[in-house]
Coordinates of C-alpha atoms and ligand atoms in Angstrom, one line a residue:
X1 CA 129.3 38.0 -3.4
X2 CA 130.1 34.4 -4.3
X3 CA 127.2 32.2 -5.4
X4 CA 126.9 28.5 -5.4
X5 CA 124.6 26.2 -7.3
X6 CA 124.7 22.4 -7.7
X7 CA 122.4 19.7 -9.1
X8 CA 122.3 15.9 -9.1
X9 CA 119.6 14.5 -11.2
X10 CA 118.7 12.4 -14.2
X11 CA 118.9 15.2 -16.9
X12 CA 121.9 17.0 -18.5
X13 CA 123.0 19.3 -15.7
X14 CA 124.9 21.9 -17.7
X15 CA 121.9 24.1 -18.6
X16 CA 120.6 23.8 -15.0
X17 CA 123.9 25.1 -13.7
X18 CA 124.1 27.9 -16.2
X19 CA 120.5 29.0 -15.4
X20 CA 121.3 28.9 -11.7
X21 CA 124.4 31.0 -12.1
X22 CA 122.4 33.5 -14.2
X23 CA 120.0 33.8 -11.3
X24 CA 122.9 34.5 -8.9
X25 CA 124.4 37.2 -11.0
X26 CA 122.7 39.9 -9.0
X27 CA 124.9 39.0 -6.0
X28 CA 127.9 40.6 -7.8
X29 CA 130.8 38.5 -9.1
X30 CA 134.0 38.8 -11.2
X31 CA 134.5 35.2 -12.4
X32 CA 132.5 32.1 -12.9
X33 CA 133.1 28.3 -13.3
X34 CA 131.5 24.9 -13.3
X35 CA 132.6 21.3 -12.6
X36 CA 130.8 18.3 -14.1
X37 CA 131.1 14.8 -12.7
X38 CA 132.0 12.4 -15.5
X39 CA 132.8 8.7 -15.2
X40 CA 136.3 8.9 -14.0
X41 CA 137.1 12.5 -13.5
X42 CA 135.7 16.0 -13.1
X43 CA 135.4 18.2 -16.1
X44 CA 136.0 21.8 -15.2
X45 CA 135.8 25.2 -17.0
X46 CA 136.4 28.7 -15.4
X47 CA 136.6 32.2 -16.8
X48 CA 137.2 35.6 -15.3
X49 CA 134.6 38.3 -16.2
X50 CA 130.9 37.9 -16.8
X51 CA 129.0 34.6 -17.2
X52 CA 128.9 35.0 -21.0
X53 CA 132.7 34.4 -20.9
X54 CA 132.1 31.0 -19.3
X55 CA 129.1 30.2 -21.6
X56 CA 131.4 30.7 -24.6
X57 CA 133.8 27.9 -23.5
X58 CA 131.5 25.1 -22.5
X59 CA 130.5 23.8 -26.0
X60 CA 132.6 20.8 -25.6
X61 CA 131.3 19.9 -22.2
X62 CA 130.7 16.1 -21.7
X63 CA 127.2 14.8 -21.0
X64 CA 126.8 14.8 -17.3
X65 CA 123.9 14.8 -14.8
X66 CA 125.7 16.0 -11.7
X67 CA 127.7 19.2 -11.3
X68 CA 128.4 22.3 -9.3
X69 CA 128.8 26.0 -10.4
X70 CA 130.1 29.1 -8.9
X71 CA 130.2 32.9 -9.3
X72 CA 133.2 34.3 -7.5
X73 CA 133.6 37.8 -5.9
X74 CA 137.4 38.0 -5.3
X75 CA 138.7 38.1 -1.7
X76 CA 141.9 36.0 -1.6
X77 CA 143.6 36.4 -4.9
X78 CA 142.5 38.5 -7.9
X79 CA 139.8 37.7 -10.3
X80 CA 141.7 35.3 -12.6
X81 CA 141.0 32.0 -14.2
X82 CA 143.3 30.2 -11.8
X83 CA 141.6 31.7 -8.8
X84 CA 138.1 31.1 -10.1
X85 CA 136.1 28.2 -8.6
X86 CA 135.7 25.2 -8.7
X87 CA 139.0 24.3 -7.3
X88 CA 140.3 20.7 -7.7
X89 CA 142.7 18.5 -5.8
X90 CA 145.9 17.1 -7.3
X91 CA 144.1 14.1 -8.8
X92 CA 141.5 16.2 -10.6
X93 CA 138.8 13.9 -9.1
X94 CA 137.6 16.3 -6.4
X95 CA 136.1 19.7 -7.1
X96 CA 135.0 22.3 -4.5
X97 CA 133.2 25.6 -4.6
X98 CA 133.1 28.0 -1.7
X99 CA 131.5 31.2 -0.5
X100 CA 133.1 32.9 2.6
X101 CA 136.6 33.0 4.0
X102 CA 138.7 30.2 5.5
X103 CA 140.6 32.2 8.0
X104 CA 143.2 29.5 8.9
X105 CA 143.9 28.5 5.3
X106 CA 147.6 29.2 5.6
X107 CA 147.9 27.0 8.6
X108 CA 145.9 24.3 6.9
X109 CA 148.0 24.6 3.8
X110 CA 151.2 24.4 5.8
X111 CA 150.0 21.1 7.2
X112 CA 149.5 19.5 3.7
X113 CA 152.2 17.1 2.7
X114 CA 154.8 18.1 0.1
X115 CA 153.1 16.1 -2.6
X116 CA 150.3 18.6 -2.9
X117 CA 150.6 21.2 -5.6
X118 CA 148.5 24.3 -5.1
X119 CA 147.6 26.2 -8.2
X120 CA 145.8 29.3 -7.0
X121 CA 146.1 32.1 -4.4
X122 CA 142.7 31.3 -2.9
X123 CA 141.9 30.2 0.6
X124 CA 139.4 27.7 -1.0
X125 CA 141.8 25.4 -2.7
X126 CA 143.2 24.0 0.5
X127 CA 139.8 22.4 1.0
X128 CA 140.1 20.3 -2.1
X129 CA 143.5 19.0 -1.0
X130 CA 142.3 18.3 2.5
X131 CA 139.4 16.3 1.1
X132 CA 141.9 14.5 -1.2
X133 CA 143.9 13.3 1.8
X134 CA 140.8 12.1 3.6
X135 CA 139.6 10.2 0.5
X136 CA 143.0 8.6 0.2
X137 CA 142.6 7.4 3.7
X138 CA 139.4 5.5 2.7
X139 CA 136.7 8.1 3.7
X140 CA 133.6 8.8 1.7
X141 CA 133.2 12.3 0.3
X142 CA 130.7 13.2 3.1
X143 CA 132.9 11.9 5.8
X144 CA 135.9 13.7 4.3
X145 CA 134.0 17.0 4.1
X146 CA 132.8 16.6 7.7
X147 CA 136.4 15.9 8.9
X148 CA 137.9 18.8 7.0
X149 CA 135.3 21.4 8.1
X150 CA 135.9 20.5 11.7
X151 CA 139.4 21.9 11.2
X152 CA 138.3 25.0 9.4
X153 CA 138.0 28.5 11.0
X154 CA 136.0 31.2 9.4
X155 CA 132.7 31.3 7.5
X156 CA 131.8 29.2 4.5
X157 CA 129.2 27.6 2.4
X158 CA 130.7 24.9 0.2
X159 CA 129.7 22.2 -2.3
X160 CA 131.9 19.4 -3.4
X161 CA 131.8 16.5 -5.9
X162 CA 134.1 13.4 -6.2
X163 CA 134.4 11.5 -9.5
X164 CA 134.4 8.3 -7.5
X165 CA 130.9 8.9 -6.1
X166 CA 128.6 9.6 -9.1
X167 CA 125.3 11.4 -8.5
X168 CA 126.4 12.9 -5.2
X169 CA 127.1 16.5 -4.1
X170 CA 128.1 17.2 -0.5
X171 CA 127.5 20.7 0.8
X172 CA 127.8 22.5 4.1
X173 CA 127.6 25.9 5.7
X174 CA 128.8 28.0 8.6
X175 CA 128.0 31.6 8.6
X176 CA 127.4 31.9 4.8
X177 CA 124.0 31.2 3.3
X178 CA 123.1 27.8 1.8
X179 CA 119.9 26.1 1.0
X180 CA 119.0 22.7 -0.5
X181 CA 116.1 21.7 -2.7
X182 CA 114.5 18.5 -4.0
X183 CA 112.3 17.2 -6.7
X184 CA 111.1 13.6 -7.3
X185 CA 114.2 13.0 -9.3
X186 CA 116.8 15.5 -8.5
X187 CA 118.6 17.1 -5.5
X188 CA 119.9 20.7 -5.5
X189 CA 122.0 23.1 -3.5
X190 CA 122.4 26.9 -3.8
X191 CA 123.4 30.0 -1.9
X192 CA 120.1 31.6 -2.7
X193 CA 116.5 30.5 -3.6
X194 CA 116.3 32.1 -7.1
X195 CA 119.2 29.9 -8.3
X196 CA 117.1 26.7 -8.0
X197 CA 113.6 28.1 -8.4
X198 CA 113.5 27.0 -12.0
X199 CA 113.7 23.4 -10.7
X200 CA 111.8 23.3 -7.5
X201 CA 109.8 25.2 -4.9
X202 CA 110.6 22.7 -2.1
X203 CA 113.6 24.1 -0.2
X204 CA 115.4 23.3 3.0
X205 CA 117.2 26.0 5.0
X206 CA 120.4 24.6 6.5
X207 CA 121.9 25.7 9.8
X208 CA 125.5 26.4 10.7
X209 CA 127.7 23.3 10.8
X210 CA 125.2 21.1 8.9
X211 CA 126.3 19.0 6.0
X212 CA 123.9 17.9 3.3
X213 CA 124.3 15.0 0.9
X214 CA 122.4 15.7 -2.2
X215 CA 121.4 12.8 -4.5
X216 CA 118.8 12.5 -7.3
X217 CA 115.5 12.8 -5.5
X218 CA 116.9 12.8 -2.0
X219 CA 118.7 14.8 0.7
X220 CA 120.4 13.7 3.8
X221 CA 121.4 16.3 6.4
X222 CA 123.8 15.6 9.3
X223 CA 125.8 17.6 11.8
X224 CA 129.6 17.9 11.5
X225 CA 129.7 15.0 14.0
X226 CA 127.6 12.9 11.5
X227 CA 124.3 12.9 13.6
X228 CA 121.2 12.8 11.4
X229 CA 119.1 16.0 11.4
X230 CA 115.6 16.6 10.0
X231 CA 115.9 19.8 8.0
X232 CA 113.0 22.3 8.0
X233 CA 111.1 22.2 4.7
X234 CA 109.7 25.4 3.2
X235 CA 107.6 26.0 0.2
X236 CA 108.5 29.1 -1.8
X237 CA 105.5 31.0 -2.9
X238 CA 107.0 33.7 -5.0
X239 CA 108.0 32.8 -8.5
X240 CA 110.7 33.7 -11.0
X241 CA 108.4 36.3 -12.6
X242 CA 108.7 38.3 -9.4
X243 CA 112.5 38.4 -9.9
X244 CA 112.3 39.5 -13.5
X245 CA 112.3 43.0 -14.8
X246 CA 108.6 43.3 -15.5
X247 CA 108.9 45.5 -18.5
X248 CA 111.3 48.0 -17.0
X249 CA 114.7 48.7 -18.5
X250 CA 116.5 47.3 -15.4
X251 CA 115.8 45.9 -12.0
X252 CA 116.6 49.1 -10.3
X253 CA 113.9 51.1 -12.1
X254 CA 111.4 48.3 -11.5
X255 CA 112.3 48.2 -7.8
X256 CA 112.0 51.9 -7.4
X257 CA 108.5 51.7 -8.8
X258 CA 107.6 48.9 -6.5
X259 CA 108.3 51.1 -3.5
X260 CA 104.7 52.1 -2.7
X261 CA 103.7 48.4 -2.7
X262 CA 106.8 47.4 -0.6
X263 CA 105.8 49.9 2.1
X264 CA 102.1 49.0 2.0
X265 CA 102.9 45.3 2.3
X266 CA 105.4 45.9 5.2
X267 CA 102.7 47.9 7.1
X268 CA 99.8 45.6 6.3
X269 CA 98.1 44.1 9.3
X270 CA 101.0 45.0 11.6
X271 CA 99.1 46.9 14.3
X272 CA 96.6 44.7 16.1
X273 CA 93.3 46.3 17.3
X274 CA 94.7 46.4 20.9
X275 CA 97.7 48.5 19.7
X276 CA 100.3 45.7 19.8
X277 CA 102.7 45.3 17.0
X278 CA 102.4 42.1 15.0
X279 CA 105.9 40.7 14.7
X280 CA 106.5 37.7 12.4
X281 CA 108.2 35.8 15.2
X282 CA 108.9 36.7 18.8
X283 CA 109.9 35.3 22.1
X284 CA 110.0 38.7 23.7
X285 CA 107.3 39.6 26.2
X286 CA 105.7 43.0 26.5
X287 CA 107.3 43.3 29.9
X288 CA 110.7 42.7 28.5
X289 CA 110.2 45.3 25.8
X290 CA 108.8 47.7 28.4
X291 CA 111.9 47.2 30.5
X292 CA 114.2 48.3 27.6
X293 CA 116.1 51.4 28.6
X294 CA 118.4 51.7 25.6
X295 CA 118.3 50.8 21.9
X296 CA 121.2 50.2 19.5
X297 CA 120.6 50.0 15.8
X298 CA 123.2 48.2 13.7
X299 CA 123.3 47.8 9.9
X300 CA 125.6 48.4 6.9
X301 CA 125.3 50.7 3.9
X302 CA 121.7 51.5 3.0
X303 CA 120.4 49.5 6.0
X304 CA 122.5 51.7 8.3
X305 CA 120.9 54.8 6.8
X306 CA 117.4 53.3 7.6
X307 CA 118.8 52.8 11.1
X308 CA 119.7 56.4 11.3
X309 CA 116.1 57.4 10.5
X310 CA 115.0 55.1 13.3
X311 CA 117.2 56.9 15.8
X312 CA 115.3 60.1 15.2
X313 CA 111.9 58.3 15.3
X314 CA 112.5 56.2 18.4
X315 CA 114.1 59.0 20.4
X316 CA 111.3 61.4 19.5
X317 CA 108.2 59.1 19.8
X318 CA 109.4 56.7 22.5
X319 CA 111.8 58.9 24.3
X320 CA 114.4 56.1 24.5
X321 CA 118.1 56.8 23.9
X322 CA 119.3 55.2 20.7
X323 CA 122.8 54.6 19.5
X324 CA 123.4 53.8 15.9
X325 CA 126.4 51.8 14.7
X326 CA 127.9 50.7 11.4
X327 CA 127.7 47.0 12.1
X328 CA 131.3 46.3 11.2
X329 CA 132.4 48.5 14.1
X330 CA 129.9 47.6 16.7
X331 CA 131.5 44.6 18.4
X332 CA 134.9 46.1 18.4
X333 CA 134.1 49.0 20.6
X334 CA 132.9 47.6 23.9
X335 CA 129.3 48.8 23.7
X336 CA 127.6 48.6 27.1
X337 CA 124.8 46.0 26.7
X338 CA 122.6 44.1 29.1
X339 CA 119.1 42.4 29.1
X340 CA 117.4 45.8 29.1
X341 CA 119.1 46.8 25.9
X342 CA 117.3 46.2 22.6
X343 CA 119.6 45.7 19.7
X344 CA 117.9 46.2 16.3
X345 CA 119.7 44.5 13.4
X346 CA 118.6 46.0 10.0
X347 CA 119.5 44.1 6.9
X348 CA 117.9 43.5 3.5
X349 CA 119.4 40.1 3.1
X350 CA 119.7 39.0 6.7
X351 CA 123.0 37.6 5.7
X352 CA 125.5 40.5 5.8
X353 CA 128.3 39.0 7.9
X354 CA 129.1 42.3 9.7
X355 CA 125.5 42.7 10.8
X356 CA 125.1 39.1 11.6
X357 CA 128.2 39.1 13.9
X358 CA 127.0 42.4 15.5
X359 CA 123.7 40.6 16.3
X360 CA 125.4 37.5 17.6
X361 CA 127.7 39.7 19.8
X362 CA 124.6 41.5 21.2
X363 CA 123.0 38.2 22.1
X364 CA 126.1 36.5 23.4
X365 CA 126.0 35.1 27.0
X366 CA 128.2 38.0 28.1
X367 CA 126.0 40.7 26.7
X368 CA 122.5 39.2 26.9
X369 CA 120.8 42.0 24.9
X370 CA 117.4 41.4 23.3
X371 CA 117.7 41.1 19.5
X372 CA 115.1 42.3 17.1
X373 CA 115.9 41.8 13.4
X374 CA 114.3 43.7 10.5
X375 CA 115.1 41.9 7.2
X376 CA 113.6 41.1 3.9
X377 CA 114.5 37.4 3.5
X378 CA 112.4 34.9 5.4
X379 CA 114.4 32.4 7.4
X380 CA 117.7 34.3 6.8
X381 CA 120.5 33.6 9.2
X382 CA 119.8 36.8 11.1
X383 CA 116.1 36.1 11.4
X384 CA 117.0 32.7 12.9
X385 CA 119.3 34.2 15.5
X386 CA 116.8 36.9 16.6
X387 CA 114.4 37.0 19.6
X388 CA 112.0 38.8 17.4
X389 CA 111.7 39.4 13.6
X390 CA 109.8 42.0 11.6
X391 CA 110.0 41.1 7.9
X392 CA 109.9 43.8 5.4
X393 CA 107.7 42.4 2.7
X394 CA 109.3 44.1 -0.3
X395 CA 109.7 40.9 -2.4
X396 CA 113.1 39.9 -3.9
X397 CA 115.4 42.8 -4.5
X398 CA 117.7 42.0 -7.4
X399 CA 119.5 45.2 -8.1
X400 CA 122.7 45.4 -6.1
X401 CA 121.8 49.0 -5.0
X402 CA 119.0 48.8 -2.5
X403 CA 115.9 50.9 -3.0
X404 CA 112.6 49.3 -2.2
X405 CA 113.9 47.4 0.8
X406 CA 115.2 50.7 2.2
X407 CA 111.8 52.2 2.2
X408 CA 110.3 49.1 3.6
X409 CA 112.9 49.2 6.4
X410 CA 112.0 52.8 7.2
X411 CA 108.3 51.8 7.4
X412 CA 109.1 48.8 9.7
X413 CA 111.3 50.9 11.9
X414 CA 108.7 53.7 12.2
X415 CA 106.2 51.1 13.3
X416 CA 108.6 49.9 15.9
X417 CA 109.1 53.4 17.2
X418 CA 105.4 53.9 17.6
X419 CA 105.0 50.5 19.2
X420 CA 107.7 51.4 21.8
X421 CA 106.0 54.7 22.3
X422 CA 102.7 52.9 23.0
X423 CA 104.3 50.4 25.4
X424 CA 106.1 53.2 27.3
X425 CA 103.1 55.6 27.3
X426 CA 105.1 58.4 25.8
X427 CA 102.3 59.3 23.3
X428 CA 98.6 59.4 23.9
X429 CA 96.6 56.6 22.1
X430 CA 94.9 59.2 19.9
X431 CA 98.3 60.6 18.8
X432 CA 99.5 57.1 18.0
X433 CA 96.3 56.4 15.9
X434 CA 96.8 59.7 14.0
X435 CA 100.5 58.8 13.3
X436 CA 99.6 55.3 12.2
X437 CA 97.1 56.7 9.8
X438 CA 99.7 59.0 8.4
X439 CA 102.0 56.1 8.1
X440 CA 99.4 54.0 6.3
X441 CA 99.0 56.9 3.8
X442 CA 102.7 56.8 3.0
X443 CA 102.4 54.5 -0.1
X444 CA 100.1 57.1 -1.7
X445 CA 102.6 59.9 -0.9
X446 CA 105.4 57.8 -2.4
X447 CA 103.2 57.3 -5.6
X448 CA 102.9 61.1 -5.8
X449 CA 106.7 61.4 -5.6
X450 CA 107.1 58.9 -8.4
X451 CA 104.8 61.0 -10.5
X452 CA 107.7 63.5 -10.6
X453 CA 109.9 60.9 -12.2
X454 CA 110.5 62.8 -15.4
X455 CA 111.6 65.9 -13.5
X456 CA 114.0 63.9 -11.3
X457 CA 115.5 62.2 -14.4
X458 CA 115.8 65.4 -16.4
X459 CA 117.5 67.1 -13.4
X460 CA 120.0 64.2 -13.2
X461 CA 120.8 64.3 -16.9
X462 CA 121.9 68.0 -16.5
X463 CA 124.8 66.8 -14.3
X464 CA 126.1 63.8 -16.2
X465 CA 129.6 65.2 -16.6
X466 CA 130.0 66.5 -13.0
X467 CA 132.6 64.6 -11.0
X468 CA 132.0 65.8 -7.4
X469 CA 128.8 66.2 -5.6
X470 CA 127.9 67.3 -2.0
X471 CA 124.7 66.1 -0.4
X472 CA 123.5 68.1 2.6
X473 CA 120.7 67.5 5.0
X474 CA 119.7 68.3 8.5
X475 CA 117.8 66.3 11.1
X476 CA 116.1 63.4 9.5
X477 CA 117.2 64.9 6.1
X478 CA 120.8 63.9 6.9
X479 CA 120.2 60.1 6.5
X480 CA 118.5 61.0 3.2
X481 CA 121.6 62.9 2.1
X482 CA 123.8 60.0 3.0
X483 CA 121.6 57.6 1.1
X484 CA 121.3 59.9 -1.9
X485 CA 125.1 60.1 -2.0
X486 CA 125.6 56.4 -1.6
X487 CA 123.2 55.7 -4.5
X488 CA 125.0 58.1 -6.7
X489 CA 128.4 56.6 -5.8
X490 CA 127.3 53.0 -6.2
X491 CA 125.7 53.3 -9.6
X492 CA 127.3 56.2 -11.4
X493 CA 130.9 56.2 -9.8
X494 CA 130.6 59.9 -9.2
X495 CA 132.2 61.2 -6.0
X496 CA 129.6 62.2 -3.6
X497 CA 130.1 63.3 0.0
X498 CA 127.2 63.8 2.5
X499 CA 127.3 66.1 5.4
X500 CA 124.9 67.6 7.9
X501 CA 124.3 71.1 6.5
X502 CA 125.6 72.8 9.6
X503 CA 128.9 70.9 9.5
X504 CA 130.1 72.3 6.1
X505 CA 131.4 75.5 7.7
X506 CA 133.7 73.4 9.9
X507 CA 135.9 72.4 7.0
X508 CA 134.3 70.9 3.9
X509 CA 133.2 74.3 2.7
X510 CA 136.8 74.9 1.6
X511 CA 136.0 72.6 -1.3
X512 CA 133.0 74.6 -2.6
X513 CA 133.9 76.7 -5.7
X514 CA 131.9 78.0 -8.6
X515 CA 130.1 75.1 -10.3
X516 CA 130.3 72.6 -7.4
X517 CA 127.0 70.8 -7.3
X518 CA 125.3 70.7 -3.9
X519 CA 122.2 68.6 -3.5
X520 CA 120.3 69.9 -0.5
X521 CA 117.5 68.0 1.2
X522 CA 115.4 71.0 2.1
X523 CA 111.9 69.7 2.8
X524 CA 109.8 71.4 5.5
X525 CA 110.6 70.5 9.1
X526 CA 112.0 71.8 12.3
X527 CA 115.4 72.8 10.7
X528 CA 114.1 74.0 7.4
X529 CA 115.1 77.7 7.9
X530 CA 118.6 76.6 9.1
X531 CA 118.9 74.4 6.0
X532 CA 118.0 77.5 3.9
X533 CA 120.8 79.4 5.6
X534 CA 123.2 76.5 4.8
X535 CA 122.1 76.7 1.1
X536 CA 122.9 80.4 1.1
X537 CA 126.4 79.7 2.4
X538 CA 127.0 77.3 -0.5
X539 CA 125.4 79.7 -3.1
X540 CA 127.6 82.6 -1.8
X541 CA 130.6 80.5 -2.9
X542 CA 129.2 79.8 -6.3
X543 CA 127.7 76.3 -5.8
X544 CA 125.0 75.1 -8.1
X545 CA 122.1 74.1 -5.8
X546 CA 119.8 71.1 -6.5
X547 CA 117.1 71.2 -3.8
X548 CA 114.7 68.5 -2.7
X549 CA 111.8 70.7 -1.7
X550 CA 108.2 70.3 -1.0
X551 CA 105.7 70.7 -3.9
X552 CA 104.7 74.4 -4.0
X553 CA 107.5 75.6 -1.7
X554 CA 108.4 78.7 -3.6
X555 CA 110.6 80.1 -0.8
X556 CA 113.0 77.1 -1.1
X557 CA 112.7 76.9 -4.9
X558 CA 113.9 80.5 -5.1
X559 CA 117.2 79.5 -3.5
X560 CA 117.8 76.6 -5.9
X561 CA 119.0 76.2 -9.5
X562 CA 117.1 73.0 -9.9
X563 CA 114.2 71.7 -7.8
X564 CA 113.3 68.1 -7.1
X565 CA 109.7 68.5 -5.9
X566 CA 108.4 66.0 -3.4
X567 CA 105.0 65.8 -1.6
X568 CA 104.9 66.6 2.1
X569 CA 104.3 64.2 4.9
X570 CA 105.1 64.0 8.7
X571 CA 108.7 65.2 9.1
X572 CA 109.9 61.9 10.7
X573 CA 108.4 59.8 7.8
X574 CA 109.7 62.1 5.1
X575 CA 112.9 60.2 4.4
X576 CA 110.8 57.5 2.8
X577 CA 109.5 60.1 0.3
X578 CA 112.5 62.4 -0.2
X579 CA 114.9 59.7 -1.0
X580 CA 112.8 58.6 -4.0
X581 CA 113.8 61.8 -5.8
X582 CA 117.5 61.1 -5.1
X583 CA 117.3 57.5 -6.3
X584 CA 115.9 58.6 -9.6
X585 CA 118.3 61.5 -9.8
X586 CA 121.2 59.1 -9.4
X587 CA 119.7 56.6 -11.8
X588 CA 119.4 59.2 -14.5
X589 CA 123.1 60.2 -14.1
X590 CA 124.2 56.6 -14.1
X591 CA 122.2 55.6 -17.2
X592 CA 123.4 58.7 -19.1
X593 CA 127.0 57.6 -18.2
X594 CA 126.3 54.2 -19.6
X595 CA 126.7 52.4 -16.3
X596 CA 125.3 49.0 -15.5
X597 CA 123.0 50.1 -12.7
X598 CA 121.9 46.6 -11.6
X599 CA 125.4 45.3 -11.2
X600 CA 127.8 48.1 -10.4
X601 CA 131.5 47.3 -10.5
X602 CA 133.2 45.9 -7.3
X603 CA 129.9 45.6 -5.5
X604 CA 128.1 42.5 -4.2
X605 CA 124.4 42.3 -3.2
X606 CA 125.1 40.4 -0.1
X607 CA 128.5 40.8 1.6
X608 CA 129.2 37.6 3.6
X609 CA 132.8 38.4 4.4
X610 CA 134.1 40.6 7.1
Ligands
M6R701 O1 121.7 43.0 3.0 P1 122.1 44.1 3.9 O2 121.0 45.1 4.0 O3 122.6 43.7 5.2 O4 123.2 44.8 3.1 C1 123.9 45.9 3.6 C2 124.7 46.7 2.6 O5 125.7 45.8 2.0 C3 123.8 47.2 1.5 O6 122.8 48.1 2.0 C4 124.7 48.0 0.5 O7 125.1 49.2 1.0 C5 123.9 48.2 -0.8 N1 124.7 48.1 -2.0 C6 123.2 49.5 -0.8 O8 122.6 49.9 -2.0

C-alpha cells in the first residue's frame, strides 16, 4: 500500500526521505519517488520498481531541507514512472503525494480549465492541478489544500509542497492513515510510525479531515474549515531495533519465532481477579455486553481466519450465535444489526479500509451495533472508532504475510469468548479458570511446536516443485487449512485451495489424481475420525498426504506420507498451534523457490483502498 514520508528541517532532507521510504517498504509498493523543495521550483525523481531504482538516480539532487517521498502501490494507472508520485502541477512548483483513492477524480478533472495538461493516468494528479488553481487565486498552500479537499470524495492521506513557501509541508487525511512528528528543529509527516522513528519519538495522530502544516520545529493542525485543533501527542516506546530482523534471515522467520511472546503479551494481565476482561479502552458497560444476543465478526485475509476461529469459540463457550463476514462484503448485504448486536472488527493494522468501513457501518446511527475492535496498532483508525478495544500486543509486524499477529488475534478472541461466557453464565467459574490456565499455557505449547521447525521445513522442501495443493480441515481445523493455504499462496505463489474435509466429495475431489498434494489438519478433536475418513478418500485416489498430527499420534501418522507433528492443547485453542506448522511449511517452499517472503509480489501490508 502507498507510503508517505515528508520532512521540513534544517538538515539535508534527501537521506531522511530515503530512510523513511525504506521503512515503508514493508507496506508493499511498485514504484517510488521524491520531491525536494528548492528555491524556485520543485526537483522531482520517480522510478518504477524497487527503491534501489530510485536511489540510483538521485545523485544529482540539489541541496534541500524540505521534501516529500512516496512508495506507490498501483490502483489507477499501472506502475510506471509517469504514474509514480509525487505528481506536479503545470508550473512544476507544486508537488503532491497521495495514499488512497479519489473517487470523483474524473469529475474534478473535467472541471479543470483547458490550460491544464495532465501527464498521468492517476487519480492523484488532479489534486496538484486543483491546488495550482487555488494558488493562482492568491491562496496559501494550506488554504488551497483545505479548499481542494473539501471537494474530494474518497479516502486519502496527502502531503504537498509549494516552491513558493519554503520550509512548509501541508498534509491531510480522510480514511487513510497519517501521522505527524516533531523535533526541536524539524517537522515530519508519514503514513506510518517506522518511517519517522529514526528522527523522532514524538508523534501526533491525525483524525479524518484534519490538515497539518509542518514546519521546522512546529506543527499546526486545523480542520478542513480552518479551525485550530490541538492534536493528541503520543510518545512511541518501541524502537527501530524491534522492527529489524534480529538475526533472522527475514522478517517472516523472525516474526514466526516471536509468536509465543506475542501470545503471552496479548494474554498478560487481561483477566482481572473478579473475572472481568481488561480491555484497553471501553465505553461498553457489562450490562450492555450481557444484553448482546448476536455477534458478527468481520475481517479480511488472515484476520478473517482468526475471526472464523472465534466463531467456534464464542458459540461453544458463550452459546451466542456468531456470524462471520469477509469485511468487504459485510455492509453490502443488509445484515440485521441493533444495539444488542456486538460487531467484532479484527485487523492487524486497524487501517484496512474494508474492515474499517464494515465497522463504521455497524456503528452507524441506522444500525447502532456495539463495536469491539481487536487490532495490533495503537490509536489506529479502527481503534478510534470502536466502543471497546483489545490490542494484540504482538509488536510491529513487518512481513507482509501475517503470522504473529494472527496468533495474537486468536488469543484475544479466545479471551473474549471466555469473558462473554462468564458474563452470560454459560460456563461455571471453575471451568473458566481451567480454560484460562490452559490459554496461559499456550505460549509454551507454541514453543514446543517451534521446536519441530526443522521437520516442517524439511517437509516443505520436498514439495518445492508442486504447483497445486489442497488444504483440508474440519471444525476448528478448517480456519487453519484456510490460513495454511493463504500463507502458501502469498509467499510461494503455489496454487492452494482450502476446503472443509467433508466438502471434497461434493465436487473438488474430481481434481484429486495420483501425486496431488493434500495437506490435512488432522489433530485430535471431535471430528478427528471423520477427518481420517476424508484422508482415506484422498489416498484412495492417489493423493500424497501431508498431515498435521499430534505428537505421538501413530494412528494418524500411519495414514500420511509426511507428518508435521504438533503438541496437543484444548481443541478450540489448537489453531494457534497447528498453524505454526503450516507457516513454516509454506516458508520452506517459498525460500526454496527463491521468493521474497517479506514482500511478495502484488501484495500490500495494509490495504487502504476498497
Ligand atoms: O491489517 P489487517 O489485518 O486488517 O489486514 C487484513 C489482510 O489484508 C491481511 O491479513 C492479509 O491477508 C495478509 N497479507 C495476510 O498474510
